[in-house]
Short mmCIF file of C-alpha atoms in Angstrom, two decimals:
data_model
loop_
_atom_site.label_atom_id
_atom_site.label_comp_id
_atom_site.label_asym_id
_atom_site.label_seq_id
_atom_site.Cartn_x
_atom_site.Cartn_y
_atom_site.Cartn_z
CA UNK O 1 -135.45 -37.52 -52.90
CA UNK O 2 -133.38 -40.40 -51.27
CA UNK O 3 -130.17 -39.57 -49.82
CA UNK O 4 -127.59 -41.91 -52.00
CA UNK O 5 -124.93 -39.54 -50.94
CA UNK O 6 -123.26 -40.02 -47.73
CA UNK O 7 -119.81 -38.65 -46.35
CA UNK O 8 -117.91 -42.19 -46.76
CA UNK O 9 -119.03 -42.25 -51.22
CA UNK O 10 -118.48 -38.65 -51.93
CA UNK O 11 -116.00 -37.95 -54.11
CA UNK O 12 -112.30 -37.50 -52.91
CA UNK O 13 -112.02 -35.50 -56.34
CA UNK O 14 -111.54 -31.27 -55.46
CA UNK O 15 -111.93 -28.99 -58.01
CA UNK O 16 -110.86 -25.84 -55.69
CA UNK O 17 -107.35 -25.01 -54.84
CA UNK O 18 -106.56 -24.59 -51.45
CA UNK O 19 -105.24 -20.87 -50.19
CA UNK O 20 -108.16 -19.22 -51.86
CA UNK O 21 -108.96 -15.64 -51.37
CA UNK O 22 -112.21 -16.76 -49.37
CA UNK O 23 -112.63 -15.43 -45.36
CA UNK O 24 -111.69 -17.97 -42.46
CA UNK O 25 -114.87 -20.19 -41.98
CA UNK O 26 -116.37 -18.98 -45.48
CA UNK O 27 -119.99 -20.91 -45.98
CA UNK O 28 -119.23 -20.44 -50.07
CA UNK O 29 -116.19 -21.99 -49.62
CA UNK O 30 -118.33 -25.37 -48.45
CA UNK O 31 -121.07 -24.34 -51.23
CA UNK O 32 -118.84 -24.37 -54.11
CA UNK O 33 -116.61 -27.21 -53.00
CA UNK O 34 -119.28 -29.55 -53.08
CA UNK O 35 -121.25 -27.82 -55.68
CA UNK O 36 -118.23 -28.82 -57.67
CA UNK O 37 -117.49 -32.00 -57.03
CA UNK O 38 -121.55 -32.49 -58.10
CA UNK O 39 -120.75 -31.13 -60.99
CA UNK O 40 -118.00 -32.64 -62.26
CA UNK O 41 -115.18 -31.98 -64.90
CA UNK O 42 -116.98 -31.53 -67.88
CA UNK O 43 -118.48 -28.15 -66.50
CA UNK O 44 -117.96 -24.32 -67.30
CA UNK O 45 -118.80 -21.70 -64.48
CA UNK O 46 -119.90 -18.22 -65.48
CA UNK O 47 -120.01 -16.36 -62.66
CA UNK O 48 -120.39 -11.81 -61.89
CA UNK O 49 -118.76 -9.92 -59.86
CA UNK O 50 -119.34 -11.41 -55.89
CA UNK O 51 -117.73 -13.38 -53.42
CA UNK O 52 -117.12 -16.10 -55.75
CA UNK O 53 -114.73 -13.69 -57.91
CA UNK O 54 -112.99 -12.84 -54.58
CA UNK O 55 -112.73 -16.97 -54.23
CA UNK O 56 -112.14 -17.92 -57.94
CA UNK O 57 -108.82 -15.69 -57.41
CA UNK O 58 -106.96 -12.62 -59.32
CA UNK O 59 -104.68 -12.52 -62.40
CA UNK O 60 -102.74 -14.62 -63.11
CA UNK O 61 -104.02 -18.03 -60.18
CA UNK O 62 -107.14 -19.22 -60.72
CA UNK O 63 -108.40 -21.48 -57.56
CA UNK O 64 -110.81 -23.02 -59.41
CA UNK O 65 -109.66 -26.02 -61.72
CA UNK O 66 -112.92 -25.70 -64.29
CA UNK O 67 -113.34 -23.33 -66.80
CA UNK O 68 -114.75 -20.04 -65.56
CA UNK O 69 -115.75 -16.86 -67.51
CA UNK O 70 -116.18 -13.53 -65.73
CA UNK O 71 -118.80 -11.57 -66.79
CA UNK O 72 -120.50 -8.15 -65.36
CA UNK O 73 -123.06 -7.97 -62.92
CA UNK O 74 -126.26 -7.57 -64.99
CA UNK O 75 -125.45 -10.14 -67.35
CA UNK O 76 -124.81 -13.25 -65.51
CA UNK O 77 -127.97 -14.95 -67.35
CA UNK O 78 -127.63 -14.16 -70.47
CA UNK O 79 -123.89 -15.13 -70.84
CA UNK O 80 -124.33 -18.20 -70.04
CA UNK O 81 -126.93 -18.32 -72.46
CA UNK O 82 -124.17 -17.54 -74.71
CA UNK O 83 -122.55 -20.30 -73.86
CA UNK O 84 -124.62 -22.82 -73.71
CA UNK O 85 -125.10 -21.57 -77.70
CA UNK O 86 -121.70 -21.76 -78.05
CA UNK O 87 -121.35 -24.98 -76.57
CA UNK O 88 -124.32 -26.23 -79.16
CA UNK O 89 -122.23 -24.99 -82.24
CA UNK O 90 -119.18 -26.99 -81.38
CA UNK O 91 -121.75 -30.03 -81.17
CA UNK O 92 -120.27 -30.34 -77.24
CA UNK O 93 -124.24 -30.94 -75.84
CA UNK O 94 -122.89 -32.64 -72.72
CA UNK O 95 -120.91 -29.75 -70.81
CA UNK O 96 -123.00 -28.17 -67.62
CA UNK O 97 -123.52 -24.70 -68.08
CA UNK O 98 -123.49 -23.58 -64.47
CA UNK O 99 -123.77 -19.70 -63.43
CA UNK O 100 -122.79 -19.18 -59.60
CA UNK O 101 -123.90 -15.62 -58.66
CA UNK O 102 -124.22 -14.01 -55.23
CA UNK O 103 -127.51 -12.71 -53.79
CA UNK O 104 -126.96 -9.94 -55.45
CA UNK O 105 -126.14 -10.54 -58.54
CA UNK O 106 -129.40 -12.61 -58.63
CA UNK O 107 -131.92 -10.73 -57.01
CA UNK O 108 -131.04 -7.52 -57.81
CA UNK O 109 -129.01 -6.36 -60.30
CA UNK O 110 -129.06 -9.79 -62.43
CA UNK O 111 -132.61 -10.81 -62.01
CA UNK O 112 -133.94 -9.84 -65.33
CA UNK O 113 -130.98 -11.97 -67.63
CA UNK O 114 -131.61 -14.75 -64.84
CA UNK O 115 -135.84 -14.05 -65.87
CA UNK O 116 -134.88 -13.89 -69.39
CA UNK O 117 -133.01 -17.40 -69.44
CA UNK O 118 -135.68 -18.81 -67.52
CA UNK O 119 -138.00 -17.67 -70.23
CA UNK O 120 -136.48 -18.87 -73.04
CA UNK O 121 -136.42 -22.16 -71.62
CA UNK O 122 -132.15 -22.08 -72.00
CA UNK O 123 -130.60 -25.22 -70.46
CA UNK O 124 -128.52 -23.72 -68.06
CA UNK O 125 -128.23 -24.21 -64.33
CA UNK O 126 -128.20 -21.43 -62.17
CA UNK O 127 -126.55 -21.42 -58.64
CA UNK O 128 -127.70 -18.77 -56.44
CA UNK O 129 -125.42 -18.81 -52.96
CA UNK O 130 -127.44 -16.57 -50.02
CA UNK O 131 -125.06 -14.26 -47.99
CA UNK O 132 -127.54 -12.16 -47.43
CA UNK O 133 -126.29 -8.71 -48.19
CA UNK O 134 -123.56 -7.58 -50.46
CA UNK O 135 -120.20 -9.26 -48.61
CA UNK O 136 -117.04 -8.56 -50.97
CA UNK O 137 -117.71 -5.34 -50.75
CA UNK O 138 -118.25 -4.44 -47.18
CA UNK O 139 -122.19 -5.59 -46.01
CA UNK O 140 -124.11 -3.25 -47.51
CA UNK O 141 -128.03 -4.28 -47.88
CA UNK O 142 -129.48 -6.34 -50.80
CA UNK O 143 -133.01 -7.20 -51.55
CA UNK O 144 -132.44 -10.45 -49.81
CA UNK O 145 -131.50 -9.31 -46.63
CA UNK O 146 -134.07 -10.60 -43.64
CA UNK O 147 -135.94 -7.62 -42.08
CA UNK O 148 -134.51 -6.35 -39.41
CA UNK O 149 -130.30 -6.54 -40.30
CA UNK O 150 -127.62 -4.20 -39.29
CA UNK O 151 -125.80 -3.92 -42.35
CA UNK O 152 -123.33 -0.50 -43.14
CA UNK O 153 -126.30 0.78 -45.61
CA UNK O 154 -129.19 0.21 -42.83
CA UNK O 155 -127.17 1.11 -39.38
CA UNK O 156 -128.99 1.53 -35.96
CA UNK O 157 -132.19 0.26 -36.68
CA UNK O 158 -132.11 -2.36 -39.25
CA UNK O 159 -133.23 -2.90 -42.72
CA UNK O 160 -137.23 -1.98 -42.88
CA UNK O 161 -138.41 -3.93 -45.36
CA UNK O 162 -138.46 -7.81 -45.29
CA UNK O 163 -136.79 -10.47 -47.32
CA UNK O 164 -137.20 -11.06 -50.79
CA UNK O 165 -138.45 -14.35 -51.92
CA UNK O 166 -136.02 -14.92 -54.64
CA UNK O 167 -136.84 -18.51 -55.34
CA UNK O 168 -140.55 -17.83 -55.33
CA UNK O 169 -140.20 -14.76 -57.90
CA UNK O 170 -138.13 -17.88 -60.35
CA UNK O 171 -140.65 -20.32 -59.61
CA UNK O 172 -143.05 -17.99 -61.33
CA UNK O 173 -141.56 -18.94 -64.49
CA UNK O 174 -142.65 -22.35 -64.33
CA UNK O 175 -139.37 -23.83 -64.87
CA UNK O 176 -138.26 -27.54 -64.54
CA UNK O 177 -136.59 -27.71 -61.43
CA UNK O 178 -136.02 -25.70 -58.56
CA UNK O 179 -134.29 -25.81 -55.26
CA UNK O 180 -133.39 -24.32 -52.35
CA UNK O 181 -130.43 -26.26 -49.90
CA UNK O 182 -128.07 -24.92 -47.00
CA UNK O 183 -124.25 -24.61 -46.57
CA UNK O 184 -124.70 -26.54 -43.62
CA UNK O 185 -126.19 -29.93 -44.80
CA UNK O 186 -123.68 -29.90 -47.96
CA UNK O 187 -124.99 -33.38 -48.70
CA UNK O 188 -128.48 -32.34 -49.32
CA UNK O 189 -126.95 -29.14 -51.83
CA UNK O 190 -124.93 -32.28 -53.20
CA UNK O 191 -127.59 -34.53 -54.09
CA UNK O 192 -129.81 -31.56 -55.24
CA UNK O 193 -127.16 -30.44 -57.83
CA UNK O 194 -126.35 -34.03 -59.13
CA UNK O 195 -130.19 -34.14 -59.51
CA UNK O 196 -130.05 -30.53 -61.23
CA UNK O 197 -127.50 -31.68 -64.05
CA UNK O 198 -129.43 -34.73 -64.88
CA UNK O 199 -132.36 -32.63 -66.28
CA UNK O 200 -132.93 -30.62 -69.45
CA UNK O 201 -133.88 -26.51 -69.34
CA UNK O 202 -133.57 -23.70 -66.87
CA UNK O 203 -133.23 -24.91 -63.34
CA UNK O 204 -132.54 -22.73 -60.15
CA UNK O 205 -130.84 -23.63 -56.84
CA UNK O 206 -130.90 -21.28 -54.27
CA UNK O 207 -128.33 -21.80 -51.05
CA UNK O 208 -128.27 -20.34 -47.87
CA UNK O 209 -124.59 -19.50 -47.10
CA UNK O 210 -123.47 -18.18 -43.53
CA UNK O 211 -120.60 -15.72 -43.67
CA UNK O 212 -118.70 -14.84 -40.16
CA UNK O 213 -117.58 -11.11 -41.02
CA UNK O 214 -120.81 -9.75 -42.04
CA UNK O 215 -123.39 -11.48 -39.80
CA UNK O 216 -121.19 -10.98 -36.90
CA UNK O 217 -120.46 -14.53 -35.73
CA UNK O 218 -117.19 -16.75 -34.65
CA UNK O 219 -115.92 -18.32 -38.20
CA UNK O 220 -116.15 -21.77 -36.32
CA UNK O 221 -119.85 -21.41 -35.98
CA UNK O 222 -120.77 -21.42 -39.52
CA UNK O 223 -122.18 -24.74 -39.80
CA UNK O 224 -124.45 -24.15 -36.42
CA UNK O 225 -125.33 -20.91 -37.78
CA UNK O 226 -126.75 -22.39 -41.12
CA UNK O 227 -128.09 -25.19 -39.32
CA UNK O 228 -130.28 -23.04 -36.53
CA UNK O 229 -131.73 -21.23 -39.68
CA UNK O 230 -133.09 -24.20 -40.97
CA UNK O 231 -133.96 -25.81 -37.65
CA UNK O 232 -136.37 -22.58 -36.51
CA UNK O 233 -137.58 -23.04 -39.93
CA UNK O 234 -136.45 -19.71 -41.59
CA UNK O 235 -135.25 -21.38 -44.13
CA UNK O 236 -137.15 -24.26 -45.40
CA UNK O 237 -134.96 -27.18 -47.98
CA UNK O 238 -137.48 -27.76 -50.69
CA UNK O 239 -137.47 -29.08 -54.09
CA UNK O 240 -140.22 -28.36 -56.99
CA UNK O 241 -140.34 -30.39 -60.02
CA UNK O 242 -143.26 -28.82 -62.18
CA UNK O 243 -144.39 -26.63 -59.69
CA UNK O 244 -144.65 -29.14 -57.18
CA UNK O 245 -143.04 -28.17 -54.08
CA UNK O 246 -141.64 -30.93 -51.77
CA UNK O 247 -139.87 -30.39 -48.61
CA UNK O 248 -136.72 -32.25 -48.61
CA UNK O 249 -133.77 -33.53 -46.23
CA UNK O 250 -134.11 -32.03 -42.57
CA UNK O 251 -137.28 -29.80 -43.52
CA UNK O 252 -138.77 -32.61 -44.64
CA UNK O 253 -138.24 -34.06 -40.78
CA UNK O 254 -139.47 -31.12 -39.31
CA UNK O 255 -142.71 -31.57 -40.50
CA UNK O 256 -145.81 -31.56 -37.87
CA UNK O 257 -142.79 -31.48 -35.26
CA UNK O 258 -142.21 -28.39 -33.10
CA UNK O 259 -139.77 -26.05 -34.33
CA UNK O 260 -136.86 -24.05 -32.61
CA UNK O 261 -137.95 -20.32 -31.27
CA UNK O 262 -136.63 -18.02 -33.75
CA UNK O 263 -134.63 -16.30 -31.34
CA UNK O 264 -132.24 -18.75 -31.01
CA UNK O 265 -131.55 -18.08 -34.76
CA UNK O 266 -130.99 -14.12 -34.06
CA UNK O 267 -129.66 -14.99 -30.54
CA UNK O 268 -126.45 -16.63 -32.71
CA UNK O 269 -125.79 -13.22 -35.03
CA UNK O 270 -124.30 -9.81 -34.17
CA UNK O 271 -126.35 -8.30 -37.17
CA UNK O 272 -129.27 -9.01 -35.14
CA UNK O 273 -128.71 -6.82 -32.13
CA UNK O 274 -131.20 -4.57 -32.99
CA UNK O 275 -134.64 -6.70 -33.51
CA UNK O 276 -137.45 -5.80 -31.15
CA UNK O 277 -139.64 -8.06 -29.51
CA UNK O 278 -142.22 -6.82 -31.60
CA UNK O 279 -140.71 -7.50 -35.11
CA UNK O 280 -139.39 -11.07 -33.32
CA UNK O 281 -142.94 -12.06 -32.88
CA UNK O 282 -143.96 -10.60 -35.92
CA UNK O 283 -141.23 -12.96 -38.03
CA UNK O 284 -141.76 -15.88 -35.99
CA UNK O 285 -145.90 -15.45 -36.31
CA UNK O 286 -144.70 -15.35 -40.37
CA UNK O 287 -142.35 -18.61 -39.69
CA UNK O 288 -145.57 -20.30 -38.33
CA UNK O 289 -147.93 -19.00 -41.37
CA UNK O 290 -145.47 -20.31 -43.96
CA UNK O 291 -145.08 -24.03 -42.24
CA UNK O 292 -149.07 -24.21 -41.57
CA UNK O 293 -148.76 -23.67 -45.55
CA UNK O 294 -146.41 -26.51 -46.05
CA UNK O 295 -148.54 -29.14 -43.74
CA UNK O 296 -151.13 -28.09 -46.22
CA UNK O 297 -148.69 -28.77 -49.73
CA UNK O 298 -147.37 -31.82 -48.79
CA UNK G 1 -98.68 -2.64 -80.20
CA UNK G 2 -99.64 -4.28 -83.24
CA UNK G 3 -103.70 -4.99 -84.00
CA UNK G 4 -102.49 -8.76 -84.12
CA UNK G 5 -101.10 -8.49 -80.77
CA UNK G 6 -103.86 -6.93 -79.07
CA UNK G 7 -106.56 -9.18 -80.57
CA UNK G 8 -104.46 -12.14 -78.67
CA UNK G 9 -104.06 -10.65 -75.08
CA UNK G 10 -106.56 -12.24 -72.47
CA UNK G 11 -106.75 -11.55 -68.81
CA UNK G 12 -106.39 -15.19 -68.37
CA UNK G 13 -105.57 -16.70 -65.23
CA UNK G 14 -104.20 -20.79 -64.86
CA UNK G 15 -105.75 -22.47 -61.68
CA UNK G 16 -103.01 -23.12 -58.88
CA UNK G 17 -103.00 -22.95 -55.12
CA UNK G 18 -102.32 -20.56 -53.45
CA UNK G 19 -103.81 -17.75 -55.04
CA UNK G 20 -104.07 -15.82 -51.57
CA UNK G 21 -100.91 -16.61 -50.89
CA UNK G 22 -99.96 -19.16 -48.04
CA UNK G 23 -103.28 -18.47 -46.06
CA UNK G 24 -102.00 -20.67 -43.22
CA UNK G 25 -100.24 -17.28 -41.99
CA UNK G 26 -103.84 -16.02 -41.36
CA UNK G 27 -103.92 -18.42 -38.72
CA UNK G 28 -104.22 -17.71 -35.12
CA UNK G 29 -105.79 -20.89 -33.61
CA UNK G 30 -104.54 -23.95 -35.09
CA UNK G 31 -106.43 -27.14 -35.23
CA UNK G 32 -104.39 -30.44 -33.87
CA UNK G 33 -106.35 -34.16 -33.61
CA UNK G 34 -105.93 -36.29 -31.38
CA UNK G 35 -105.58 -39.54 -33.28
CA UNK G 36 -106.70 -41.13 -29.87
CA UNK G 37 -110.08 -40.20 -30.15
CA UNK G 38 -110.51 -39.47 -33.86
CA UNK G 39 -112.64 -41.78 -34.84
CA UNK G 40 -111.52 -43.59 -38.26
CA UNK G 41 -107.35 -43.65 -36.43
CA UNK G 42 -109.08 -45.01 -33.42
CA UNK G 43 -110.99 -48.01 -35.22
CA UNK G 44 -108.60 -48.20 -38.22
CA UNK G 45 -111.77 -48.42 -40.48
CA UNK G 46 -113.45 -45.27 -43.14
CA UNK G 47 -115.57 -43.38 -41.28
CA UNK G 48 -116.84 -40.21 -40.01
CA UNK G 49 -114.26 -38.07 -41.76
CA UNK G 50 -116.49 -34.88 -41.18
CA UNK G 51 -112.96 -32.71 -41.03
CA UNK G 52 -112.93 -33.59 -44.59
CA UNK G 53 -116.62 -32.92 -45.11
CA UNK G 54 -116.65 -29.78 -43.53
CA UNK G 55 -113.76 -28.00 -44.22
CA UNK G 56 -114.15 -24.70 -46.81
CA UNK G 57 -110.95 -25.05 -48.27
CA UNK G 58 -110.37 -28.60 -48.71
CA UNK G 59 -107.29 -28.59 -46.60
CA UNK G 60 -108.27 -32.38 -44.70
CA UNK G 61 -107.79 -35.06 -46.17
CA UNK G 62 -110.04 -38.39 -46.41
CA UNK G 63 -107.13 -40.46 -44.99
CA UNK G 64 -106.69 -42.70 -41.60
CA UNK G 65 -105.42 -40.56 -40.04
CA UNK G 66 -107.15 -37.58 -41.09
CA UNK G 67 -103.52 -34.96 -42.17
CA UNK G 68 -104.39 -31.08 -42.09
CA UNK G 69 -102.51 -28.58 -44.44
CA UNK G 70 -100.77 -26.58 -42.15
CA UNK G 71 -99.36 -24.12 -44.95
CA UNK G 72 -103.17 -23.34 -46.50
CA UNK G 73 -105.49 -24.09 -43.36
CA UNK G 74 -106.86 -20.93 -42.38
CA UNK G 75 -107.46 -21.96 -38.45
CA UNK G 76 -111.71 -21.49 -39.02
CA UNK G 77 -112.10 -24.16 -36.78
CA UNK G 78 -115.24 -25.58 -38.33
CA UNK G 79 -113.22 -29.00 -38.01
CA UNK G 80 -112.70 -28.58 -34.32
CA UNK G 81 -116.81 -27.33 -34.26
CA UNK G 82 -117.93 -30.23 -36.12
CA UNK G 83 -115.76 -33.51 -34.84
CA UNK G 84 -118.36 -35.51 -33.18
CA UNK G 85 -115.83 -36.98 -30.69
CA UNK G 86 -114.30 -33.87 -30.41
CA UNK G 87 -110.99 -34.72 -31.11
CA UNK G 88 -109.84 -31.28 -32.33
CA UNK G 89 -108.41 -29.29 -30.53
CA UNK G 90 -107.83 -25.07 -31.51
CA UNK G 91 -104.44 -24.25 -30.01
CA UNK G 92 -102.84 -21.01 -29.97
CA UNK G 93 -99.90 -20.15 -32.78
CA UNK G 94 -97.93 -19.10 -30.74
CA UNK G 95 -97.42 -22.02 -28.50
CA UNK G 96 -95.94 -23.39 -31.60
CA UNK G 97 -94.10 -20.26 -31.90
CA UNK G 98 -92.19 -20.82 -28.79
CA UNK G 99 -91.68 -24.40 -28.55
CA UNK G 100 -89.72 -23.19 -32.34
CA UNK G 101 -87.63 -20.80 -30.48
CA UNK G 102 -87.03 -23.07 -27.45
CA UNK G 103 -85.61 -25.51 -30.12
CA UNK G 104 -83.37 -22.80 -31.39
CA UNK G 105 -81.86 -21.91 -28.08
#
């Protein structure tokens, strides 16, 4: 994918209010911005209970300036199903159907409406933003939490058991397009979503988004934060069209290059403290086994 | 309450700022440039303009120079982070606080 995008052409348009609900240094605040102004007016958000509700605002301000339907937890998929069925009975073919869910609401609790859409072939995009645990409500462990995390649910020692692959589990369902971008190279989640809305049927973005309360770090450091995971390679930028996987943007540069130590990563995090050397070789030995698979791929 | 009524109540909420209230009171650091090293106020030509790019609520805007929202910035300091000629600067509230009340007296 070429990079049309740059800072000086992206839209001056903003389709979120200022004085939003969202923490100081929030990485969803950066995600849905620009996810946004990808997006465009002609665009209507379903989105579950999650960070983004805490964002979107409470009765009676809205922040956002699109349509936006709040819907429970397990249904995300499926409503926006609904929509998009509603949207073909008024003959209005050309809105976005976007859902925005947390980690949570993806992986968890809304993964079987999200596998249902994606199996009925629905043409709806779905925006998955990565905190990493359940934030709104305090940090309490999710499927998608790395191995290894202090959280409130897995205190002292960590959370056992290691991350789940979320976009791996939707690639299974062979749909047209699938991504995975950062909160810190909002350009790349830019282009990636512009790219999204141009095509037909189910398509899946996943984004890693730092948050400062409940991975411990200064709210200034957000964008380093999200950058370091992509630089040690924990979390790789790729694109697959037809089940082609393609490493894109900085990922894509990384390639047959030496990567950071992933201890710089867990070096920059509070919710790290407790990772022994043995489970930081481990993950880094799992780093390396993933990118020897990517040389391979591409 | 009437059926009719009821059938026609919505939680329905109208988009506005502000829905956090002025969130530049959650401020303790606040960002100031310095238009003598920003980039695009230094050259007089668009460019750079990460503060913009950057910034989670949206509070910068894409002008030369570069104005911040004082009432909705939340003092993050991503802009400060991120300025690649490091031309913003986090300074404390209350410095502003007392130059205020040194006006006053």
């Amino acid at each position: 994918m070429e990079n049309k995008t740059s800072i000086l052409n992206l839209t001056e348009d903003e389709f979120v209010h200022p004085g939003n609900r969202a923490c100081a240094g929030c990485g969803l605040g950066i995600v849905y911005r620009t996810a946004l102004k990808a997006l465009g007016k002609n665009t209507i958000l379903v989105v579950p209970p999650s960070c983004l509700t805490v964002l979107q605002g409470l009765y009676p301000i809205a922040a956002a300036k699109l349509p936006c339907l709040n819907v429970t937890f397990a249904s995300t998929g499926a409503a926006a199903t609904g929509v998009r069925a509603a949207m073909r009975s008024l003959k209005k073919n050309d809105v976005n159907v976007v859902a925005f869910a947390g980690d949570g609401g993806t992986g968890d609790i809304g993964i079987q409406a999200l596998s249902g859409a994606c199996e009925r072939g629905d043409d709806i995009l779905y925006i998955c933003y990565d905190n990493e645990a359940y934030m709104n409500t305090g940090v309490q462990r999710s499927g998608t939490t790395p191995q290894g995390v202090v959280t409130t649910t897995t205190p002292i020692t960590g959370k056992l058991q290691s991350k789940k692959d979320v976009p791996s589990i939707v690639a299974a369902h062979k749909i047209p397009y699938l991504a995975t971008a950062s909160a810190a190279y909002p350009l790349d989640l830019y282009d990636k979503v512009k790219k999204a809305a141009s095509i037909k049927g189910p398509r899946y973005i996943h984004v890693h988004t730092p948050c400062p309360p409940g991975w411990g770090f200064e709210p200034r450091y957000t964008i380093k934060v999200g950058k370091l995971a992509v630089e040690t390679g924990l979390f790789a930028l790729y694109e697959m069209e037809n089940s082609q996987l393609r490493l894109t943007g900085p990922s894509k540069k990384m390639l047959g290059k030496p990567r950071l130590p992933v201890t710089d990563y867990f070096k920059s995090q509070h919710r790290f403290y407790s990772l022994g050397n043995d489970l930081i070789n481990d993950l880094q030995a799992q780093v390396d086994h993933a990118w020897d698979a990517y040389v391979i791929h591409q | 309450m009437k059926q009719d009524d009821f059938s026609t109540l919505i939680s329905r909420s109208d988009p506005g700022p502000g829905d956090g209230g002025r969130t530049g009171s959650w401020r303790v650091l606040r960002p100031v440039i310095d238009l003598g090293a920003c980039i695009p106020s230094k050259t007089n030509k668009r460019a750079c303009f990460n503060c913009w790019f950057y910034c989670p609520d949206g509070v910068v805007s894409k002008t030369i120079p570069p104005v911040i929202d004082y009432e909705y910035c939340k003092g993050c300091g991503i802009c400060a982070e991120e300025c690649p000629a490091g031309a913003i600067s986090m300074i404390e509230e209350a410095h502003f606080m007392e130059e205020k009340n040194d006006e006053c007296i």
